[in-house]
Coordinates of C-alpha atoms in Angstrom, one line a residue:
X288 CA 107.3 126.7 136.6
X289 CA 108.5 124.4 139.4
X290 CA 106.9 126.5 142.1
X291 CA 103.5 126.4 140.4
X292 CA 100.9 123.9 141.5
X293 CA 98.5 122.4 138.9
X294 CA 94.8 122.7 139.5
X295 CA 92.8 119.6 140.4
X296 CA 90.5 118.1 137.7
X297 CA 87.4 119.5 139.6
X298 CA 89.0 122.9 139.9
X299 CA 89.6 123.0 136.1
X300 CA 86.0 122.0 135.5
X301 CA 84.6 124.8 137.7
X302 CA 86.6 127.3 135.5
X303 CA 84.8 126.3 132.3
X304 CA 82.7 129.2 131.0
X305 CA 79.6 126.9 130.8
X306 CA 79.8 126.1 134.5
X307 CA 82.1 128.8 136.0
X308 CA 80.9 128.4 139.6
X309 CA 81.5 131.1 142.2
X310 CA 80.3 130.6 145.8
X311 CA 78.5 133.5 147.6
X312 CA 78.4 133.2 151.3
X313 CA 76.2 135.9 152.9
X314 CA 77.0 136.7 156.5
X315 CA 74.7 139.0 158.5
X316 CA 76.2 141.0 161.3
X317 CA 74.6 142.4 164.5
X318 CA 76.7 145.6 164.7
X319 CA 77.8 148.1 162.1
X320 CA 80.9 147.2 160.0
X321 CA 84.2 149.0 160.6
X322 CA 85.9 148.8 157.2
X323 CA 89.4 149.5 158.4
X324 CA 89.0 146.9 161.1
X325 CA 87.8 144.3 158.6
X326 CA 90.8 145.0 156.3
X327 CA 93.2 144.7 159.3
X328 CA 91.6 141.4 160.4
X329 CA 91.9 140.0 156.9
X330 CA 95.5 141.0 156.7
X331 CA 96.3 139.1 159.9
X332 CA 94.1 136.1 159.2
X333 CA 95.0 132.6 158.4
X334 CA 93.2 133.0 155.1
X335 CA 95.9 135.3 153.7
X336 CA 98.5 132.5 154.6
X337 CA 96.5 129.9 152.7
X338 CA 98.1 129.0 149.4
X339 CA 94.8 129.0 147.4
X340 CA 93.9 132.5 148.7
X341 CA 97.3 133.9 147.9
X342 CA 97.8 132.4 144.4
X343 CA 97.1 133.7 140.9
X344 CA 95.5 131.5 138.3
X345 CA 97.9 131.2 135.3
X346 CA 97.7 129.2 132.1
X347 CA 100.7 127.8 130.2
X348 CA 100.9 127.8 126.4
X349 CA 98.9 124.6 126.2
X350 CA 96.0 126.1 128.2
X351 CA 96.7 124.1 131.4
X352 CA 95.9 126.0 134.6
X353 CA 98.3 126.4 137.5
X354 CA 98.3 128.2 140.9
X355 CA 101.2 130.7 141.3
X356 CA 101.9 132.3 144.7
X357 CA 101.7 136.1 144.8
X358 CA 101.5 138.9 147.4
X359 CA 98.0 140.0 148.6
X360 CA 96.8 143.6 148.3
X361 CA 93.8 143.5 150.7
X362 CA 92.3 146.7 149.3
X363 CA 91.8 145.0 145.9
X364 CA 89.8 142.2 147.5
X365 CA 87.5 144.3 149.8
X366 CA 84.6 145.9 147.8
X367 CA 82.9 148.5 150.0
X368 CA 79.3 149.3 149.1
X369 CA 78.3 152.3 151.2
X370 CA 74.9 153.2 149.8
X371 CA 71.8 151.0 150.3
X372 CA 71.3 148.5 147.4
X373 CA 67.6 148.8 148.0
X374 CA 65.2 151.7 148.8
X375 CA 64.2 150.2 152.2
X376 CA 66.7 149.7 155.0
X377 CA 66.3 147.8 158.3
X378 CA 65.1 144.3 159.5
X379 CA 63.5 142.2 156.8
X380 CA 64.2 144.8 154.2
X381 CA 67.9 144.3 154.8
X382 CA 67.6 140.6 154.0
X383 CA 65.6 141.4 150.9
X384 CA 68.2 143.9 149.7
X385 CA 71.0 141.4 150.3
X386 CA 69.1 138.7 148.3
X387 CA 68.7 141.2 145.4
X388 CA 72.4 141.9 145.5
X389 CA 73.1 138.1 145.4
X390 CA 70.7 137.7 142.5
X391 CA 72.7 140.3 140.5
X392 CA 76.0 138.6 141.4
X393 CA 74.6 135.2 140.3
X394 CA 74.8 136.2 136.6
X395 CA 77.6 138.8 136.8
X396 CA 80.8 138.4 134.9
X397 CA 83.6 136.2 136.2
X398 CA 86.1 137.3 138.7
X399 CA 89.2 139.4 138.0
X400 CA 92.0 136.9 137.1
X401 CA 94.7 139.5 137.8
X402 CA 94.3 138.8 141.5
X403 CA 93.5 135.7 143.6
X404 CA 90.0 134.5 143.0
X405 CA 88.2 135.8 146.1
X406 CA 86.5 139.0 147.2
X407 CA 84.6 140.3 150.2
X408 CA 81.7 142.7 149.5
X409 CA 80.8 144.9 152.5
X410 CA 77.2 146.1 152.3
X411 CA 77.5 148.8 155.0
X412 CA 73.9 150.0 154.9
X413 CA 72.6 146.5 155.5
X414 CA 75.1 145.2 158.0
X415 CA 76.2 142.2 156.0
X416 CA 79.1 140.9 154.0
X417 CA 79.3 138.7 150.9
X418 CA 82.3 136.3 150.7
X419 CA 82.7 135.7 146.9
X420 CA 85.0 132.8 146.3
X421 CA 85.6 130.9 143.1
X422 CA 84.7 127.2 143.4
X423 CA 88.1 126.3 142.0
X424 CA 89.6 127.3 145.3
X425 CA 87.7 124.5 147.2
X426 CA 84.4 123.0 148.0
X427 CA 81.9 124.0 150.6
X428 CA 83.4 121.8 153.3
X429 CA 86.9 123.2 152.7
X430 CA 85.8 126.8 152.6
X431 CA 83.5 126.5 155.6
X432 CA 86.3 124.9 157.6
X433 CA 88.6 127.8 156.7
X434 CA 85.9 130.4 157.5
X435 CA 85.1 129.0 160.9
X436 CA 88.8 128.9 161.8
X437 CA 88.6 132.7 161.6
X438 CA 85.6 132.8 163.9
X439 CA 85.0 132.3 167.6
X440 CA 82.1 131.2 169.7
X441 CA 79.9 134.0 171.0
X442 CA 79.7 132.4 174.5
X443 CA 83.5 131.7 174.6
X444 CA 85.7 134.2 172.7
X445 CA 88.7 131.9 172.9
X446 CA 86.9 128.8 171.5
X447 CA 86.4 127.7 167.9
X448 CA 82.9 126.9 166.7
X449 CA 81.8 123.2 166.7
X450 CA 79.8 121.2 164.2
X451 CA 77.7 118.1 164.9
X452 CA 76.7 116.3 161.7
X453 CA 74.7 113.3 160.9
X454 CA 76.0 113.2 157.3
X455 CA 77.9 110.0 158.1
X456 CA 74.6 108.4 158.8
X457 CA 73.4 109.5 155.4
X458 CA 76.2 107.6 153.7
X459 CA 76.5 104.5 155.9
X460 CA 73.2 104.1 157.7
X461 CA 72.5 102.4 161.0
X462 CA 73.8 98.8 160.6
X463 CA 75.2 97.5 163.8
X464 CA 76.3 93.9 164.1
X465 CA 75.3 91.6 161.2
X466 CA 75.4 87.9 160.4
X467 CA 77.3 86.5 157.4
X468 CA 74.1 86.1 155.5
X469 CA 73.1 89.7 156.2
X470 CA 76.5 90.9 155.1
X471 CA 76.3 88.9 151.8
X472 CA 72.8 90.3 151.2
X473 CA 74.2 93.8 151.9
X474 CA 77.0 93.2 149.4
X475 CA 74.6 92.0 146.7
X476 CA 72.3 94.9 147.2
X477 CA 75.2 97.3 147.0
X478 CA 76.3 95.8 143.7
X479 CA 72.8 95.8 142.3
X480 CA 71.8 99.3 143.3
X481 CA 75.2 100.6 142.3
X482 CA 74.8 99.2 138.8
X483 CA 71.2 100.6 138.5
X484 CA 72.2 104.1 139.7
X485 CA 75.4 104.2 137.7
X486 CA 73.5 103.3 134.6
X487 CA 71.0 106.1 135.3
X488 CA 73.9 108.5 135.7
X489 CA 75.3 107.5 132.3
X490 CA 72.0 107.8 130.4
X491 CA 71.2 111.1 132.1
X492 CA 74.5 112.4 130.6
X493 CA 73.6 111.1 127.2
X494 CA 69.9 111.6 126.4
X495 CA 67.3 110.9 129.2
X496 CA 65.7 114.1 130.6
X497 CA 62.9 115.1 132.9
X498 CA 59.6 116.0 131.5
X499 CA 59.1 119.8 131.1
X500 CA 57.3 121.5 134.0
X501 CA 56.9 125.1 135.3
X502 CA 60.3 124.8 137.0
X503 CA 62.3 123.3 134.1
X504 CA 65.5 125.1 132.9
X505 CA 67.7 124.1 130.0
X506 CA 70.5 125.1 127.7
X507 CA 71.3 128.8 128.1
X508 CA 69.1 129.4 131.2
X509 CA 72.3 130.0 133.2
X510 CA 72.4 133.4 131.6
X511 CA 68.9 134.5 132.5
X512 CA 68.1 137.1 135.2
X513 CA 67.8 135.7 138.7
X514 CA 65.9 136.2 141.9
X515 CA 66.7 134.9 145.4
X516 CA 64.4 134.1 148.3
X517 CA 65.1 132.5 151.7
X518 CA 63.2 129.6 153.3
X519 CA 63.7 129.4 157.0
X520 CA 63.4 126.3 159.2
X521 CA 64.0 125.4 162.8
X522 CA 66.3 122.4 163.3
X523 CA 64.0 121.3 166.2
X524 CA 61.1 121.0 163.8
X525 CA 63.2 118.8 161.5
X526 CA 64.2 116.7 164.5
X527 CA 60.6 116.4 165.6
X528 CA 59.7 115.1 162.1
X529 CA 62.6 112.7 162.2
X530 CA 61.3 111.1 165.4
X531 CA 58.1 110.3 163.6
X532 CA 59.8 107.9 161.1
X533 CA 62.1 105.2 162.5
X534 CA 65.8 105.6 161.7
X535 CA 65.2 108.7 159.6
X536 CA 67.9 111.4 159.3
X537 CA 67.8 115.2 158.9
X538 CA 68.6 114.7 155.3
X539 CA 65.6 112.4 154.9
X540 CA 63.5 115.2 156.3
X541 CA 65.2 117.9 154.1
X542 CA 64.6 116.0 150.8
X543 CA 61.0 115.2 151.9
X544 CA 60.4 118.9 152.4
X545 CA 61.8 119.5 148.9
X546 CA 59.4 116.9 147.4
X547 CA 56.3 118.1 149.3
X548 CA 57.1 121.8 148.7
X549 CA 57.6 121.3 145.0
X550 CA 54.4 119.4 144.7
X551 CA 52.5 122.3 146.4
X552 CA 54.2 124.8 144.1
X553 CA 53.6 122.9 140.9
X554 CA 49.9 122.3 141.7
X555 CA 49.7 126.1 142.2
X556 CA 51.4 126.9 138.9
X557 CA 49.8 124.1 136.8
X558 CA 46.6 122.8 138.4
X559 CA 45.7 119.3 137.2
X560 CA 48.2 119.7 134.4
X561 CA 50.8 117.2 135.6
X562 CA 50.5 113.4 136.0
X563 CA 50.3 112.1 139.6
X564 CA 53.6 110.6 140.6
X565 CA 55.6 112.5 138.0
X566 CA 59.3 112.2 138.8
X567 CA 61.5 115.3 139.0
X568 CA 65.3 114.7 139.3
X569 CA 67.6 116.8 141.5
X570 CA 71.4 117.0 141.3
X571 CA 72.8 116.8 144.8
X572 CA 76.5 117.5 145.7
X573 CA 77.9 115.1 148.2
X574 CA 81.0 115.4 150.4
X575 CA 83.2 112.3 149.9
X576 CA 85.6 112.9 152.8
X577 CA 85.8 110.1 155.4
X578 CA 85.2 112.6 158.2
X579 CA 81.9 114.4 157.9
X580 CA 81.4 118.0 159.0
X581 CA 84.1 120.5 159.9
X582 CA 87.6 119.4 158.9
X583 CA 90.8 120.1 160.8
X584 CA 92.5 122.8 158.6
X585 CA 96.0 121.6 159.4
X586 CA 95.1 118.0 158.3
X587 CA 93.5 119.4 155.1
X588 CA 96.6 121.4 154.2
X589 CA 98.9 118.4 154.9
X590 CA 96.8 116.3 152.5
X591 CA 96.0 113.7 155.2
X592 CA 94.0 110.8 153.9
X593 CA 90.3 111.5 153.7
X594 CA 90.5 115.2 154.5
X595 CA 92.5 116.8 151.7
X596 CA 91.8 120.4 150.8
X597 CA 90.1 121.1 147.6
X598 CA 87.0 119.9 145.7
X599 CA 86.1 116.4 146.8
X600 CA 82.5 116.2 145.7
X601 CA 80.4 113.5 144.1
X602 CA 77.0 113.8 142.4
X603 CA 73.9 112.0 143.4
X604 CA 70.7 112.0 141.2
X605 CA 67.8 112.4 143.7
X606 CA 64.3 111.7 142.4
X607 CA 61.3 113.4 144.0
X608 CA 57.7 112.8 142.9
X609 CA 54.8 115.1 142.3
X610 CA 51.8 114.2 144.5
X611 CA 48.6 116.3 145.0
X612 CA 46.1 113.7 146.3
X613 CA 45.5 113.5 150.0
X614 CA 48.7 112.1 151.5
X615 CA 49.9 111.7 155.0
X616 CA 52.7 114.2 155.3
X617 CA 54.9 111.6 156.9
X618 CA 54.5 109.4 153.8
X619 CA 56.8 111.9 152.0
X620 CA 59.5 111.1 154.6
X621 CA 59.0 107.4 154.4
X622 CA 59.2 107.4 150.6
X623 CA 62.3 109.6 150.7
X624 CA 64.0 107.5 153.3
X625 CA 63.4 104.4 151.2
X626 CA 65.0 106.1 148.2
X627 CA 68.0 107.5 150.2
X628 CA 68.5 104.1 151.9
X629 CA 69.1 102.6 148.5
X630 CA 71.4 105.5 147.6
X631 CA 73.4 104.8 150.7
X632 CA 74.2 101.3 149.4
X633 CA 75.6 102.5 146.2
X634 CA 78.9 104.0 145.0
X635 CA 77.1 106.5 142.7
X636 CA 78.7 109.6 144.2
X637 CA 82.2 108.0 144.2
X638 CA 81.6 106.8 140.6
X639 CA 80.7 110.3 139.5
X640 CA 83.8 111.7 141.1
X641 CA 86.0 109.0 139.7
X642 CA 84.6 109.2 136.1
X643 CA 84.9 113.0 136.3
X644 CA 88.6 112.7 137.1
X645 CA 89.1 110.1 134.4
X646 CA 87.4 112.1 131.7
X647 CA 89.3 115.3 132.8
X648 CA 92.6 113.5 132.7
X649 CA 92.2 111.7 129.3
X650 CA 89.7 113.8 127.3
X651 CA 90.2 117.2 128.9
X652 CA 88.0 119.8 130.6
X653 CA 85.9 120.6 127.5
X654 CA 84.5 117.0 127.2
X655 CA 84.0 116.8 131.0
X656 CA 82.2 120.1 131.0
X657 CA 79.9 118.9 128.2
X658 CA 78.9 115.8 130.2
X659 CA 78.3 117.7 133.4
X660 CA 76.3 120.4 131.5
X661 CA 74.1 117.8 129.9
X662 CA 73.3 116.2 133.3
X663 CA 72.2 119.6 134.6
X664 CA 70.2 120.3 131.4
X665 CA 68.5 116.9 131.7
X666 CA 67.4 117.3 135.3
X667 CA 65.2 119.8 137.2
X668 CA 67.0 121.3 140.1
X669 CA 70.2 121.5 142.2
X670 CA 70.4 120.9 145.9
X671 CA 73.3 121.2 148.4
X672 CA 73.5 121.0 152.2
X673 CA 76.3 122.3 154.3
X674 CA 76.4 121.8 158.1
X675 CA 77.4 125.0 159.9
X676 CA 78.2 125.8 163.6
X677 CA 75.7 124.7 166.2
X678 CA 76.3 127.7 168.4
X679 CA 76.3 131.4 167.7
X680 CA 79.6 132.8 166.6
X681 CA 81.4 136.1 166.1
X682 CA 83.8 137.3 163.4
X683 CA 86.2 140.0 164.4
X684 CA 84.2 140.4 167.6
X685 CA 81.0 141.2 165.7
X686 CA 78.1 138.7 166.4
X687 CA 76.9 136.8 163.3
X688 CA 73.1 136.8 162.9
X689 CA 72.9 134.4 159.9
X690 CA 75.0 132.5 157.4
X691 CA 73.5 131.8 153.9
X692 CA 75.1 130.3 150.9
X693 CA 74.3 130.5 147.2
X694 CA 76.3 130.5 143.9
X695 CA 76.4 131.7 140.4
X696 CA 73.7 130.3 138.2
X697 CA 73.5 127.0 136.4
X698 CA 71.3 126.0 133.5
X699 CA 68.8 124.9 136.1
X700 CA 66.0 127.4 136.8
X701 CA 66.0 126.3 140.4
X702 CA 69.0 126.0 142.7
X703 CA 68.7 125.4 146.5
X704 CA 71.5 125.7 149.1
X705 CA 70.8 124.8 152.7
X706 CA 73.0 126.1 155.5
X707 CA 72.5 125.4 159.2
X708 CA 73.6 127.8 162.0
X709 CA 72.8 127.9 165.7
X710 CA 69.7 125.8 165.7
X711 CA 68.3 127.2 162.4
X712 CA 68.5 126.1 158.8
X713 CA 68.0 128.5 156.0
X714 CA 67.8 127.7 152.3
X715 CA 68.7 130.1 149.7
X716 CA 66.5 129.6 146.6
X717 CA 68.0 130.9 143.4
X718 CA 65.7 130.9 140.5
X719 CA 65.5 132.1 136.9
X720 CA 62.8 134.8 137.5
X721 CA 61.3 134.5 134.0
X722 CA 60.6 130.8 134.7
X723 CA 59.9 131.0 138.5
X724 CA 58.7 134.5 139.1
X725 CA 57.5 133.9 142.7
X726 CA 60.4 132.3 144.7
X727 CA 59.0 133.8 147.9
X728 CA 55.8 131.7 147.5
X729 CA 58.0 128.6 146.7
X730 CA 59.9 129.3 150.0
X731 CA 56.5 129.4 151.8
X732 CA 55.6 126.0 150.2
X733 CA 58.8 124.5 151.7
X734 CA 58.2 126.1 155.1
X735 CA 54.5 124.9 155.3
X736 CA 55.5 121.4 154.2
X737 CA 57.8 121.1 157.2
X738 CA 55.2 122.4 159.6
X739 CA 52.6 119.9 158.3
X740 CA 55.0 117.1 158.7
X741 CA 55.8 118.3 162.3
X742 CA 52.1 118.4 163.1
X743 CA 51.6 114.9 161.7
X744 CA 54.5 113.6 163.7
X745 CA 53.2 115.2 166.9
X746 CA 49.7 113.7 166.3
X747 CA 51.3 110.2 165.8
X748 CA 53.3 110.4 169.0
X749 CA 50.2 111.3 171.1
X750 CA 48.1 108.4 169.9

C-alpha cells in the first residue's frame, strides 16, 4: 500500500454518485482522423507518463480511495465511432451531431474503473474527438495545461501554445499605489464583504433557494435527458464592450451577457410572469492558483507552491437579475462589474475550498457531498470559464478547428462552460431538455445580448 497515493478531498468528492463529474472536451479537427496514428501519438505522449493517467482507482476495506500505478493499454482507452452519430454529415451538421453525442454522454453511466479514468472517443465521420476525463484526475486548468503540452502552434510547429489571461484582474482588481487610509478601508471592506458572502454561502447550503423559474432544476434533475447547444462569441466583440465601461474585464462582460441573455429567454418563456429585478444565482468555479492561465506542467507535478496538480477550485455564488424594462445594454455590464468588484474583495472562493477540505477530512465525503448537492439544488445554474490558447494549434499535425468543454450533468437544468480559442469564445450550453427544450434559442439570446452591448459601446465612443 506504500506505493499508493491517496486522493485529494476534492477528488473524492467528484467520485460521489450524486456528483460524479466527468469532463468532456470536444476537439474539432480540420483533416480526417488516422486511428493508428492517434494511438501511436497517445502511446508516445507525456499523458501516458502522467501518474494520474496511468493509475487505477482502488478502495481499501474502509472505502478510502487511492491511486495505484498500472500499465496502459491504449486500445482500451480509444473508442472508435466509425458511423455517423447523426443522419446529416458536414459543416454545421457535424457540430450538431457532436453536441448530440455529448448530450448522451452527459447522463451516461460512470467510467470503467478497471482502467485509468480517461477515454478518447474518435467520431470519424464528423472529424472530431471527445476527451472524456474524470474530474477526480484534475481540474480544468490542470487538464488544459496537460492537453496543450501535447499540442503545437499552427504557425510554428516547434512552439507550444500560449495563453494570455486577465483572470488575475478578476481576483485582485486594478489597485495601484494606495495611501494608508485607502489600505485600511480596503481591509475593512474585505472583512465586511467576506462575512456577507460567507454567510450567504452557508445559508444556501442549508435552506435558502432561488425562486422557481422556467430554468430551475432540483433534486434528481441530474438524471434527466440532456441537450447541448453552442453559443459563439468573438473575443474582439467582448473587448469592444469592455472598453465601454471603465476598468471592466472580460469576465465582467461574460457574466453581463449571461444576465442579459437569461432575461431575454425568461421573458420569452414566461412573459410578464416574473418580478422585475428577480435574482437568479449561479455557481461559478474559480481557479485558486496564484498563477492564472496555463500552468508549467513540471511545476505542477513537483507540487510547487501555487501551481500544484489536481483540483484547486473554489465556488463563487454569482447573482444575476431579471430585467425586461428598457435598459441601456451597458448597464448590465456596470451592474455586473459592481457585483464582481465586491466579490474580488472577499475570500468566498477560498472559504468554500477550505470548508470543503475540512468537512471532507472530519465528516467524510458523504456529508461534503450533501452540502455541495444542496448548494446546487438551491441555485439556478452553473458557469465556468477556461482560457485556451490565443493562436491556432495542431495536435499530431492535424489543425484544431475548435475546442469546447462540457461535463456530465448536475441537478441544475442549465450548465454553461465557456472556452476561448484563437480569438473566439464558445460556450457549451448543457440543459435538461424537458425543462429547457430550446437551448439553441437560449444560445441566440446570449449572442444577441453581446452584439447589443457592442453596438451600445460603439455608439458611446462616437459621441
